Amino acid sequence: MFDYVKYAQQLRHELHQIPEIGFDLPKTNAIVKRELDAMGVSYTEEFGKGSIVATINEGKPFTIGLRGDMDALPIQEANDVPYKST
């Protein structure tokens, strides 16, 4: 059985380690696109630098949209965890 909680935690830790600020998000965008590709979800980057718009159920009676900020805050992390920001 697939462990969705563990998968989500690992993905969160991976993203947390690569803080990118503002619209300059090449590593973050690459991870998001990798995951969308793996799920077979279509997306576009045509709406602006650093943005990805994914469409779920395109052409169906309902469409799902999700929004999330992908950029980091310009701060020094004080946590001492294995997935600390680099």
mmCIF file of C-alpha atoms in Angstrom:
data_model
loop_
_atom_site.group_PDB
_atom_site.id
_atom_site.type_symbol
_atom_site.label_atom_id
_atom_site.label_comp_id
_atom_site.label_asym_id
_atom_site.label_seq_id
_atom_site.Cartn_x
_atom_site.Cartn_y
_atom_site.Cartn_z
ATOM 1 C CA MET A 1 0.000 0.000 0.000
ATOM 2 C CA PHE A 2 1.335 3.410 -0.955
ATOM 3 C CA ASP A 3 2.134 5.660 2.019
ATOM 4 C CA TYR A 4 0.802 9.066 0.953
ATOM 5 C CA VAL A 5 1.793 10.712 4.234
ATOM 6 C CA LYS A 6 5.411 9.620 3.897
ATOM 7 C CA TYR A 7 5.432 10.688 0.232
ATOM 8 C CA ALA A 8 4.096 14.156 1.133
ATOM 9 C CA GLN A 9 6.624 14.541 3.963
ATOM 10 C CA GLN A 10 9.549 13.585 1.718
ATOM 11 C CA LEU A 11 8.403 16.010 -0.967
ATOM 12 C CA ARG A 12 7.990 18.792 1.593
ATOM 13 C CA HIS A 13 11.486 18.159 2.949
ATOM 14 C CA GLU A 14 12.948 18.156 -0.571
ATOM 15 C CA LEU A 15 11.320 21.510 -1.337
ATOM 16 C CA HIS A 16 12.259 22.959 2.046
ATOM 17 C CA GLN A 17 15.954 22.343 1.393
ATOM 18 C CA ILE A 18 16.050 24.569 -1.704
ATOM 19 C CA PRO A 19 14.658 27.973 -0.727
ATOM 20 C CA GLU A 20 14.288 30.246 -3.745
ATOM 21 C CA ILE A 21 13.156 33.850 -3.469
ATOM 22 C CA GLY A 22 10.762 35.862 -5.603
ATOM 23 C CA PHE A 23 10.058 34.671 -9.123
ATOM 24 C CA ASP A 24 13.453 32.961 -9.558
ATOM 25 C CA LEU A 25 12.365 29.380 -8.813
ATOM 26 C CA PRO A 26 14.102 27.035 -11.278
ATOM 27 C CA LYS A 27 14.693 24.165 -8.822
ATOM 28 C CA THR A 28 11.265 24.463 -7.209
ATOM 29 C CA ASN A 29 9.532 24.628 -10.597
ATOM 30 C CA ALA A 30 11.482 21.568 -11.767
ATOM 31 C CA ILE A 31 10.275 19.555 -8.768
ATOM 32 C CA VAL A 32 6.667 20.683 -9.221
ATOM 33 C CA LYS A 33 6.763 19.820 -12.943
ATOM 34 C CA ARG A 34 8.384 16.450 -12.186
ATOM 35 C CA GLU A 35 5.569 15.579 -9.792
ATOM 36 C CA LEU A 36 2.822 16.819 -12.134
ATOM 37 C CA ASP A 37 4.343 14.796 -14.985
ATOM 38 C CA ALA A 38 4.452 11.697 -12.771
ATOM 39 C CA MET A 39 0.756 12.157 -11.992
ATOM 40 C CA GLY A 40 -0.185 12.842 -15.595
ATOM 41 C CA VAL A 41 -1.495 16.326 -14.796
ATOM 42 C CA SER A 42 -1.219 18.898 -17.587
ATOM 43 C CA TYR A 43 0.208 22.335 -16.839
ATOM 44 C CA THR A 44 1.446 25.529 -18.443
ATOM 45 C CA GLU A 45 4.015 28.162 -17.546
ATOM 46 C CA GLU A 46 2.562 30.796 -19.858
ATOM 47 C CA PHE A 47 1.066 32.999 -17.136
ATOM 48 C CA GLY A 48 4.263 34.462 -15.722
ATOM 49 C CA LYS A 49 7.781 33.877 -14.534
ATOM 50 C CA GLY A 50 7.937 31.428 -11.666
ATOM 51 C CA SER A 51 4.336 30.274 -12.096
ATOM 52 C CA ILE A 52 2.844 26.933 -13.013
ATOM 53 C CA VAL A 53 -0.857 26.509 -13.703
ATOM 54 C CA ALA A 54 -2.044 22.902 -13.596
ATOM 55 C CA THR A 55 -5.439 21.721 -14.785
ATOM 56 C CA ILE A 56 -7.183 18.724 -13.303
ATOM 57 C CA ASN A 57 -10.265 17.339 -15.075
ATOM 58 C CA GLU A 58 -9.812 19.608 -18.075
ATOM 59 C CA GLY A 59 -12.879 19.460 -20.310
ATOM 60 C CA LYS A 60 -14.946 17.649 -17.674
ATOM 61 C CA PRO A 61 -18.061 18.951 -15.872
ATOM 62 C CA PHE A 62 -15.843 20.370 -13.123
ATOM 63 C CA THR A 63 -12.254 21.531 -12.934
ATOM 64 C CA ILE A 64 -10.074 21.635 -9.830
ATOM 65 C CA GLY A 65 -7.737 24.544 -9.193
ATOM 66 C CA LEU A 66 -5.142 24.812 -6.452
ATOM 67 C CA ARG A 67 -2.955 27.754 -5.558
ATOM 68 C CA GLY A 68 0.212 27.761 -3.520
ATOM 69 C CA ASP A 69 3.128 30.096 -2.952
ATOM 70 C CA MET A 70 6.396 28.479 -3.957
ATOM 71 C CA ASP A 71 8.928 31.126 -2.994
ATOM 72 C CA ALA A 72 10.803 31.275 0.299
ATOM 73 C CA LEU A 73 11.228 34.066 2.792
ATOM 74 C CA PRO A 74 14.662 35.732 2.891
ATOM 75 C CA ILE A 75 15.582 34.567 6.405
ATOM 76 C CA GLN A 76 18.259 32.392 8.007
ATOM 77 C CA GLU A 77 16.835 29.111 9.266
ATOM 78 C CA ALA A 78 17.657 28.411 12.913
ATOM 79 C CA ASN A 79 16.223 24.871 12.967
ATOM 80 C CA ASP A 80 18.618 21.961 13.182
ATOM 81 C CA VAL A 81 16.797 19.291 11.192
ATOM 82 C CA PRO A 82 18.047 16.868 8.501
ATOM 83 C CA TYR A 83 16.064 18.738 5.819
ATOM 84 C CA LYS A 84 17.343 22.202 6.793
ATOM 85 C CA SER A 85 17.416 24.849 4.061
ATOM 86 C CA THR A 86 20.700 24.942 2.217
#
